[in-house]
Each structure stands twice: as C-alpha cells, then as structure tokens.
CSV table of N, CA and C in Angstrom, one decimal:
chain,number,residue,atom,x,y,z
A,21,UNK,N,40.4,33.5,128.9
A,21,UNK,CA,41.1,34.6,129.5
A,21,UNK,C,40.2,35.9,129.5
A,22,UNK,N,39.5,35.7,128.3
A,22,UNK,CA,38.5,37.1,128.0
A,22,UNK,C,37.8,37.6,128.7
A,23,UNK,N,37.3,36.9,129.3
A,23,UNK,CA,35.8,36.5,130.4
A,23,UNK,C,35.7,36.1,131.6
A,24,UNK,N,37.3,36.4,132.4
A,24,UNK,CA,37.6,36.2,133.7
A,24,UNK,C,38.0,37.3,134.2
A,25,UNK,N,37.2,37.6,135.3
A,25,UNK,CA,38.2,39.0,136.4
A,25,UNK,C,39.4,38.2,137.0
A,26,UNK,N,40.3,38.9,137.2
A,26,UNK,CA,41.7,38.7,137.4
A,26,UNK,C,41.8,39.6,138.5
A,27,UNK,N,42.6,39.0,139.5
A,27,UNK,CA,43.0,39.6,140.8
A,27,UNK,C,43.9,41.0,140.1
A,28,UNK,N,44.4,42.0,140.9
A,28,UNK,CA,45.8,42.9,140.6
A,28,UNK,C,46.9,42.1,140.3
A,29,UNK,N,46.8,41.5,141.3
A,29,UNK,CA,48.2,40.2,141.6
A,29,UNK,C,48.1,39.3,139.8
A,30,UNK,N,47.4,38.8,139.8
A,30,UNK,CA,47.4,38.4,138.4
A,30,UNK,C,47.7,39.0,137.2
A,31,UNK,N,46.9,40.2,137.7
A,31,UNK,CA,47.2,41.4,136.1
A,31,UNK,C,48.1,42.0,135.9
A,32,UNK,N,49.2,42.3,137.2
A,32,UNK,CA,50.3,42.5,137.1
A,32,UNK,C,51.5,41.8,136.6
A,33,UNK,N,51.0,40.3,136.9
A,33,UNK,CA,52.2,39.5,136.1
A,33,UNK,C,51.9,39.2,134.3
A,34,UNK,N,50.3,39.4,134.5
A,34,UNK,CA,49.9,39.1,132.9
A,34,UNK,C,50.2,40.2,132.3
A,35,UNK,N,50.1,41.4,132.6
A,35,UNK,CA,51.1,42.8,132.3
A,35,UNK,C,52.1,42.7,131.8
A,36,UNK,N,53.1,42.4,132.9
A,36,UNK,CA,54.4,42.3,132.5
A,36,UNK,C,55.1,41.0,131.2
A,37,UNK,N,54.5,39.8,131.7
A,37,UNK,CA,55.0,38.7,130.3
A,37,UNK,C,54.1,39.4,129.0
A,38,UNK,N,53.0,40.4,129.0
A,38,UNK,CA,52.6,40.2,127.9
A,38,UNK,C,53.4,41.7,127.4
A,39,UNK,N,53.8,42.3,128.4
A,39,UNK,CA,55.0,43.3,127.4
A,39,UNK,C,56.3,42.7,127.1
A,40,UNK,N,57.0,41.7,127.7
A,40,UNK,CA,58.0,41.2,127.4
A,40,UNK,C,58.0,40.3,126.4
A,41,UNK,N,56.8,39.7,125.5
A,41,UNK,CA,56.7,39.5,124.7
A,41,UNK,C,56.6,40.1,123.7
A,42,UNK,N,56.2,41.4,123.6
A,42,UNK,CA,55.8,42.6,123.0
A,42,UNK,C,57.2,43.1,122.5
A,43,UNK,N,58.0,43.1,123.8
A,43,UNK,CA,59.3,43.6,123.7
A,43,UNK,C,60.1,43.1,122.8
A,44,UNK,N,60.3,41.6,122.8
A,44,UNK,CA,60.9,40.3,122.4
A,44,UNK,C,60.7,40.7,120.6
A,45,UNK,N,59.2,41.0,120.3
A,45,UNK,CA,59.0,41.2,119.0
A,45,UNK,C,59.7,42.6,118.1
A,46,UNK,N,60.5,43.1,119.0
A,46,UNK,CA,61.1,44.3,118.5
A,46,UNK,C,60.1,45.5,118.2
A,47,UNK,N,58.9,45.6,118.6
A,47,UNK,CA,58.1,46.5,118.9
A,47,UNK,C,58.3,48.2,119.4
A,48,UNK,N,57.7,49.1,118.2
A,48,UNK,CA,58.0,50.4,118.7
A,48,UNK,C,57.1,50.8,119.9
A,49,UNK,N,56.8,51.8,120.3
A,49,UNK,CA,55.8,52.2,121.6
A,49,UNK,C,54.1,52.2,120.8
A,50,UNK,N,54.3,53.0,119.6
A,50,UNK,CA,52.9,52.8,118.8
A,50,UNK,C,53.0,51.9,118.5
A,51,UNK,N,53.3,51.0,118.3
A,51,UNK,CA,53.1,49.3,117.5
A,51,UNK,C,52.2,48.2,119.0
A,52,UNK,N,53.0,48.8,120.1
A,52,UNK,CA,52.9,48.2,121.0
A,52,UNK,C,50.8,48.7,121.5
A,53,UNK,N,50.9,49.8,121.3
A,53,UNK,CA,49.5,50.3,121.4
A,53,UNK,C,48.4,49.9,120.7
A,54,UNK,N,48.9,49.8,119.4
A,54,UNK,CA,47.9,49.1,118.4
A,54,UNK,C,47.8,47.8,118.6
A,55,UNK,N,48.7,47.3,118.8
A,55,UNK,CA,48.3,45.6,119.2
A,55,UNK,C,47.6,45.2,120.5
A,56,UNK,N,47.7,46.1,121.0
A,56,UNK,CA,46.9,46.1,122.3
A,56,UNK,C,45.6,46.0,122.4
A,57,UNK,N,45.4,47.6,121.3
A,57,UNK,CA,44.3,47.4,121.0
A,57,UNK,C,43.7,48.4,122.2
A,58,UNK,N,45.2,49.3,122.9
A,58,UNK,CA,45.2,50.8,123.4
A,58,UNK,C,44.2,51.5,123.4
A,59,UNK,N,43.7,52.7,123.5
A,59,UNK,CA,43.1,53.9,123.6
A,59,UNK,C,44.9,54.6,122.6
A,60,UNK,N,44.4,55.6,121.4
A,60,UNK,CA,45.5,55.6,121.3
A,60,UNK,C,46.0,56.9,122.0
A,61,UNK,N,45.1,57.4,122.7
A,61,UNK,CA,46.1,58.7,123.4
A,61,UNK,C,46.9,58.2,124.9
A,62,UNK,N,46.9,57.0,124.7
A,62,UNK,CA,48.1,56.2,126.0
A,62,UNK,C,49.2,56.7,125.5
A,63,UNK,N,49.7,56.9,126.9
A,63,UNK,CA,51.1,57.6,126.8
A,63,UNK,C,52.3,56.7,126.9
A,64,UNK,N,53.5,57.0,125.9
A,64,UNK,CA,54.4,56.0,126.2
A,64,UNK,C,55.2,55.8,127.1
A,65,UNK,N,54.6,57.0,128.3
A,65,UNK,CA,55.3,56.2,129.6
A,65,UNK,C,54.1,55.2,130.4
A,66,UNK,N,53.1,55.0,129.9
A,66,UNK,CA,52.1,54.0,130.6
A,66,UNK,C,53.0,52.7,130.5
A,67,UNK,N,53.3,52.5,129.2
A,67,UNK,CA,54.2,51.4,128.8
A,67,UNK,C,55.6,50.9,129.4
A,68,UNK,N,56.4,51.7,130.0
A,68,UNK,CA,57.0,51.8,131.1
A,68,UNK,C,56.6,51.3,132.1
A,69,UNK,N,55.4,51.8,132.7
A,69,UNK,CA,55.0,51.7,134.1
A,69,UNK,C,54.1,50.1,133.8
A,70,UNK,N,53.5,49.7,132.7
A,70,UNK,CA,53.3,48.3,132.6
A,70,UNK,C,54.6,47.4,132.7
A,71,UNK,N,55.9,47.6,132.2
A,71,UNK,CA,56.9,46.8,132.2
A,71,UNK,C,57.6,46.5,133.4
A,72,UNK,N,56.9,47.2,134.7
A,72,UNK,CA,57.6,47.8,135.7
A,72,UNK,C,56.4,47.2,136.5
A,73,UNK,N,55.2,46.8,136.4
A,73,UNK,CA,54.2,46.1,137.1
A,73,UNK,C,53.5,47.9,138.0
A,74,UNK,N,53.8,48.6,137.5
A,74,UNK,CA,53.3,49.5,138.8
A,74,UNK,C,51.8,49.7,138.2
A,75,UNK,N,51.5,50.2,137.0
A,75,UNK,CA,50.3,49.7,136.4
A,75,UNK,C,49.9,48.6,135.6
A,76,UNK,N,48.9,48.1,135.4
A,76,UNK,CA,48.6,47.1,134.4
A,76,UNK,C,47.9,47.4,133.6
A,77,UNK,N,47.7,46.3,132.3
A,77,UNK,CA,46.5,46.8,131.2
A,77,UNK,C,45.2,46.6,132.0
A,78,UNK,N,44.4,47.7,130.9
A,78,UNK,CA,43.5,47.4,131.5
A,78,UNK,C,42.4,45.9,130.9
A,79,UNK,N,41.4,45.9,132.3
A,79,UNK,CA,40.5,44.1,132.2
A,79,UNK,C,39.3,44.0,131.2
A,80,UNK,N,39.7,45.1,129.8
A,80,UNK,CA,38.4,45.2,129.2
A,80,UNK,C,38.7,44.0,128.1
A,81,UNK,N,37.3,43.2,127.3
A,81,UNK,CA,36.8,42.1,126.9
A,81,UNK,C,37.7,42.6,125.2
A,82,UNK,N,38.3,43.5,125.1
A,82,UNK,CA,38.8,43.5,123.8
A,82,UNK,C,40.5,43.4,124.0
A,83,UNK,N,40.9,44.0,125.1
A,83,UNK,CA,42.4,43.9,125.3
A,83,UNK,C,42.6,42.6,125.9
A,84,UNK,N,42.0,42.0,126.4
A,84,UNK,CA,42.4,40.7,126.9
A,84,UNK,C,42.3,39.7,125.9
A,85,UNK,N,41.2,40.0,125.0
A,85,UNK,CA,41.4,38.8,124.4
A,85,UNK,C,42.1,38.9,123.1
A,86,UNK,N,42.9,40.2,123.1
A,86,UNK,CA,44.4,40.8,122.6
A,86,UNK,C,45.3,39.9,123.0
A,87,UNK,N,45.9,39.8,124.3
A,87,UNK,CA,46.8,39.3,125.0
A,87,UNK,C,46.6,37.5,124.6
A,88,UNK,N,45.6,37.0,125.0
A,88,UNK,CA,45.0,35.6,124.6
A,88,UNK,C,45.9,35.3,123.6
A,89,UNK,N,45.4,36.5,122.5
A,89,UNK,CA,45.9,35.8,121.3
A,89,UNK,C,47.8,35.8,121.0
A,90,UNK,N,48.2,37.4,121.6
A,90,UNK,CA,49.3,37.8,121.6
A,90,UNK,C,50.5,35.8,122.4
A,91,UNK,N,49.8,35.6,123.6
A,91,UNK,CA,50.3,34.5,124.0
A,91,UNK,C,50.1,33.1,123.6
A,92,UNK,N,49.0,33.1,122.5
A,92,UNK,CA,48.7,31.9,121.3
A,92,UNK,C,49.9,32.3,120.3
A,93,UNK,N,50.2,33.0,119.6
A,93,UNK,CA,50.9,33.0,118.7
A,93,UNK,C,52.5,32.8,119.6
A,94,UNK,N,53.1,33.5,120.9
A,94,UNK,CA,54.6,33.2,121.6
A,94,UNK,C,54.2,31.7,121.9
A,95,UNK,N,53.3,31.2,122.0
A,95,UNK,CA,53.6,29.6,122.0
A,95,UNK,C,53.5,28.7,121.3
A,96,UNK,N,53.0,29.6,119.8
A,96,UNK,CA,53.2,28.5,118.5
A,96,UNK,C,54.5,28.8,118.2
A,97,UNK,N,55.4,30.2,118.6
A,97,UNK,CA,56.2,30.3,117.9
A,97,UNK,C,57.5,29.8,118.2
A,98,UNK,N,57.1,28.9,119.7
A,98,UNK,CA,58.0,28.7,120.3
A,98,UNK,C,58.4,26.9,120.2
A,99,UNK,N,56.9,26.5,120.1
A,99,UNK,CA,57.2,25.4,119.6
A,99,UNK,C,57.2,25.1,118.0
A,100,UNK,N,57.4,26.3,117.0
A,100,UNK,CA,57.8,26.1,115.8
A,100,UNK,C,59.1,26.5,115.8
A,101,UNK,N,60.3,27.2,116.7
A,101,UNK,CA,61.4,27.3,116.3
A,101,UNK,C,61.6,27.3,117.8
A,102,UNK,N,61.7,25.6,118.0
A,102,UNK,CA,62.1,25.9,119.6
A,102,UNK,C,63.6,26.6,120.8
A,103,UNK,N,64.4,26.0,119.4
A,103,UNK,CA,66.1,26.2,119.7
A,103,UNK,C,66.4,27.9,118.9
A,104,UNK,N,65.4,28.1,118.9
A,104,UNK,CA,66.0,29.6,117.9
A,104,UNK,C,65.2,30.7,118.1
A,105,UNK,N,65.0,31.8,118.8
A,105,UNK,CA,64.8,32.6,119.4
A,105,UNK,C,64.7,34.0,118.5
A,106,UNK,N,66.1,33.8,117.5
A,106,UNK,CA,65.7,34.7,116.7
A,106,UNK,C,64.6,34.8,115.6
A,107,UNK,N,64.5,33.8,115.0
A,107,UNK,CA,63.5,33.0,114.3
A,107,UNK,C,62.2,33.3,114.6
A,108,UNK,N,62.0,33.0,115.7
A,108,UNK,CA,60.6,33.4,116.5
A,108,UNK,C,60.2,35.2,115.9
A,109,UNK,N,61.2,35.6,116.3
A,109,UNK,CA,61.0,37.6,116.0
A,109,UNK,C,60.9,37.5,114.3
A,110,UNK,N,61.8,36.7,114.0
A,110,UNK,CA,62.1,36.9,112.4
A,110,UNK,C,60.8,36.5,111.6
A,111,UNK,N,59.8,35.4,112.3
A,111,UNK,CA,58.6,35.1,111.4
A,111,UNK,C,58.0,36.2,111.4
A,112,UNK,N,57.5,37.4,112.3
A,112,UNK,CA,56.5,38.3,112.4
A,112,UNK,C,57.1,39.2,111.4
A,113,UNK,N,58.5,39.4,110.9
A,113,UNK,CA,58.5,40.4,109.9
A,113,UNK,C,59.2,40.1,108.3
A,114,UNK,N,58.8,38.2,108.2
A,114,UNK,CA,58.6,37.6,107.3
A,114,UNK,C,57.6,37.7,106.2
A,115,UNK,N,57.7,38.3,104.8
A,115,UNK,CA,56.5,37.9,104.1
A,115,UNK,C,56.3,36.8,104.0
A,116,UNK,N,54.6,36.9,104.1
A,116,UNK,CA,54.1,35.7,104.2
A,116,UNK,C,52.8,35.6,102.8
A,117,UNK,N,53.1,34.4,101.9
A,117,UNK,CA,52.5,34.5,101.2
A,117,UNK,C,50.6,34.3,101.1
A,118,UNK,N,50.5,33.9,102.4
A,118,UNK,CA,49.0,33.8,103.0
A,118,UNK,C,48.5,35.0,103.1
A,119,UNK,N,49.5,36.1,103.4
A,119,UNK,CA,49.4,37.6,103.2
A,119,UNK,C,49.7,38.3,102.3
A,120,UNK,N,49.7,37.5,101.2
A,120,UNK,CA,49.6,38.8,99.9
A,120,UNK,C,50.6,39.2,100.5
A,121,UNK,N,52.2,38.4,100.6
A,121,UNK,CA,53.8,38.8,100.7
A,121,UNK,C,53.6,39.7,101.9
A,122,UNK,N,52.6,39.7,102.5
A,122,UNK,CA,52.8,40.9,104.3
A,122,UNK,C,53.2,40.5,104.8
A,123,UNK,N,54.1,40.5,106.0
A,123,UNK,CA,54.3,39.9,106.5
A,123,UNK,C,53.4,39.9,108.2
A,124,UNK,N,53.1,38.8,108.6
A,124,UNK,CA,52.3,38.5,109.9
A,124,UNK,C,51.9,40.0,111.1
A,125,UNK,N,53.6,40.6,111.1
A,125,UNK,CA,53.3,41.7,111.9
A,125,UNK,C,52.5,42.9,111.2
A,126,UNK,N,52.6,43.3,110.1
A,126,UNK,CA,52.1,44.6,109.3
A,126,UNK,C,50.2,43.5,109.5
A,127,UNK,N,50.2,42.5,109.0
A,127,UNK,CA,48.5,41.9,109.2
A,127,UNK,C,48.1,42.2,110.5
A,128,UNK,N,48.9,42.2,111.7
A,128,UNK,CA,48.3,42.5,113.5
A,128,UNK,C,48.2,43.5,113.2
A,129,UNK,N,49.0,44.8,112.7
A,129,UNK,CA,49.3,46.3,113.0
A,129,UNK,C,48.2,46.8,112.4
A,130,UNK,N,47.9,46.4,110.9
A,130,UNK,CA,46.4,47.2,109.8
A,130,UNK,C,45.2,46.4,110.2
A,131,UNK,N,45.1,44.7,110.7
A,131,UNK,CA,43.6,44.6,110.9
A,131,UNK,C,43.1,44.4,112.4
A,132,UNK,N,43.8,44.6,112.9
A,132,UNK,CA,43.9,44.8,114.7
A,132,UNK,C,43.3,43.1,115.1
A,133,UNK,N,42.0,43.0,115.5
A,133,UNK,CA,41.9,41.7,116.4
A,133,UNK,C,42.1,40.7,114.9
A,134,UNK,N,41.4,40.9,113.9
A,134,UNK,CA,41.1,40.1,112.8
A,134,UNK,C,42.8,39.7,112.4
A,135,UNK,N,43.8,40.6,112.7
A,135,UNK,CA,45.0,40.2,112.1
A,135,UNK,C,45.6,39.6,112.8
A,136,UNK,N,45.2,39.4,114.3
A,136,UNK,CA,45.9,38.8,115.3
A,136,UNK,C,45.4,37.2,115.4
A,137,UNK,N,44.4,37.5,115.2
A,137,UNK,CA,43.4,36.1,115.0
A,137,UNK,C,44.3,35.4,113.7
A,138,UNK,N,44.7,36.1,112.8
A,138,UNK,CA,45.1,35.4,111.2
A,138,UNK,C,45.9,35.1,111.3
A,139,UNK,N,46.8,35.7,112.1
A,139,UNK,CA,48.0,35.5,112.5
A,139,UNK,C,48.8,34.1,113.3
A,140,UNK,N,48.0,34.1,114.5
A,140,UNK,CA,47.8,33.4,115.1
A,140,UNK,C,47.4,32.0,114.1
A,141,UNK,N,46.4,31.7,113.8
A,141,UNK,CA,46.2,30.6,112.9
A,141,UNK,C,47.2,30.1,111.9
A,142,UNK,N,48.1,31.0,111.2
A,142,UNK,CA,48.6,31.0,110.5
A,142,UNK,C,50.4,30.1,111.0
A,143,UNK,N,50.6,30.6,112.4
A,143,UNK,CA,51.5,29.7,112.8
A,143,UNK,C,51.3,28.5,113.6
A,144,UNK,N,49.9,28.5,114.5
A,144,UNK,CA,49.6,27.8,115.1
A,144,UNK,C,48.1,26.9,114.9
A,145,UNK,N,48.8,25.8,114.0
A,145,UNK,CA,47.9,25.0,113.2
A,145,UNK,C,46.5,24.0,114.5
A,146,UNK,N,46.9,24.1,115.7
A,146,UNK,CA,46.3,23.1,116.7
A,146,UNK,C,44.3,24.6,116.9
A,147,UNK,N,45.1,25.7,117.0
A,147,UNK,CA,44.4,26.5,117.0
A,147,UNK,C,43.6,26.6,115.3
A,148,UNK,N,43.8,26.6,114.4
A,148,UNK,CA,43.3,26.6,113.4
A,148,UNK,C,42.0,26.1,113.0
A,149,UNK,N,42.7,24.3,113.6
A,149,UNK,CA,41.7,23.6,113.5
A,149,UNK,C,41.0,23.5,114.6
A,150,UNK,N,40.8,24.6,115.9
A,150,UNK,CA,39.5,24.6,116.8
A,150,UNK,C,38.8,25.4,116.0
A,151,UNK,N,39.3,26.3,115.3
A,151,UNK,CA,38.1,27.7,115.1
A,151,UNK,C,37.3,26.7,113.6
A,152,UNK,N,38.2,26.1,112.6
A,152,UNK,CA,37.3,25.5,111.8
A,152,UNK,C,36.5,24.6,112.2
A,153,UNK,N,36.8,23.7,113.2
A,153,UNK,CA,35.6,23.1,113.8
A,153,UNK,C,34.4,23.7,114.5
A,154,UNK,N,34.6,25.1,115.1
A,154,UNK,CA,33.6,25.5,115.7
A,154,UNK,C,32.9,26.1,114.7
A,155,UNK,N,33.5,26.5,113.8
A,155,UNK,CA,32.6,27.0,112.4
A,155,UNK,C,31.6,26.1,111.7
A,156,UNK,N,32.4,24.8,111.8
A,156,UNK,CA,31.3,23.6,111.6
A,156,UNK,C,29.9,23.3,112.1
A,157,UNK,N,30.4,23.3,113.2
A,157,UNK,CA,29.6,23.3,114.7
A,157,UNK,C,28.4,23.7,114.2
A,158,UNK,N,28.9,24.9,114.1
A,158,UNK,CA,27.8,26.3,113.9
A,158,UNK,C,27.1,26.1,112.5
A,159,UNK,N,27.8,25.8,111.8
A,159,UNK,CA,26.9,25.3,110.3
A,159,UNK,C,26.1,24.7,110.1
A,160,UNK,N,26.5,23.2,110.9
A,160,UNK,CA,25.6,22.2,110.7
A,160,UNK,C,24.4,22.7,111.6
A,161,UNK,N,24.5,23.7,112.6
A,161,UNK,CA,23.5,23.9,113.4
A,161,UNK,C,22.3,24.7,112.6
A,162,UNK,N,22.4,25.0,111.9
A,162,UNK,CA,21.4,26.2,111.1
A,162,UNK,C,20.4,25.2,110.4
C-alpha cells in the first residue's frame, strides 16, 4: 500500500474506512493525529473533512504505511473476536503484558510506527511470522 499512487477516488474511500476505524477505536482528535503520524499542527476540523471524503490523507510513504498497519491490526482484531465488536476496542486499551502491563493503544500513541508495528504483531500472529521470516532471510544473507 506504501509504494502505490492511488487515484482521489481511492484515497477518498481509504480516508474514510481508515477514520472509521480510527473512530471505532474510541479515539480523541489528537490520538487520531498521532497515529497517523499527522503533521501535528493539523487541525481538528481536517479530521472532519477526512470523515466526510471532501479531503483525504495525505500519499506520503510514512502515513500510508500508518494506515497498512492501522488495517493489519482491524483485521486481526476481527478475526480474533469475530462475534464481538466491543472486544475488538477493548484489546487496544487492555494491559498487555508484552507491554510492560501497556496496553497496545498507549505502545501506538508513545512509539508511533514502531508501536504500530508491535502492535500489530502482537494480535496478528500470520503477520508476525512474515516479518520473522524476512528477518531470517536477511540473516542468513550476510
């Protein structure tokens, strides 16, 4: 997703699901910035007008591959608590002992992509084991 230009028509829908997931998480307007991975003098009516398709995020190589991840973790968390919806919200502000009792959302919010990434791994075991393989990969290559 990082590394593809995207029509408007695209960015606008990848806009909108990726604030309704945003939203889903019970997210304040600065929470929502920081995960993004914002400029933080965005204003909290940008966020508005993303929810509303009239602007979109923008196509830079760090916010997108924000969103990537943001939509790796809504689909581990969906197929970890498929029938339960609240559950899904409720892991991100679960301590988690992987986090030194943090829970998942405060690890997105303090280490930005690195928390999203941890995060991500942390519910979604199929993804886990790509990145330890590719770490392999790379090992045995040296």
């Amino acid at each position: 997703m990082s590394d593809k230009n995207y029509s408007e028509e695209q960015m606008i829908s990848i806009t909108k699901v990726t604030m309704r997931y945003l939203d889903s998480w019970r997210l304040k307007s600065d929470e929502i910035i920081n995960v993004l991975g914002l400029d933080e003098k965005t204003r909290k009516r940008s966020l508005q007008n993303f929810r509303a398709g009239s602007k979109t995020l923008p196509q830079e190589t760090e916010v997108m591959k924000r969103v990537e991840h943001i939509a790796g973790i809504v689909a581990a968390l969906r197929t970890a608590y498929p029938m339960n919806a609240q559950m899904r919200a409720r892991w991100l502000y679960k301590p988690c002992r992987r986090f030194q009792g943090n829970p998942p959302l405060s690890v997105m919010l303090t280490e930005g992509m690195n928390g999203l990434i941890k995060a991500r791994i942390e519910i979604d075991c199929a993804y886990g084991w790509e990145i330890s393989e590719q770490m392999k990969v790379k090992l045995q290559g040296r």
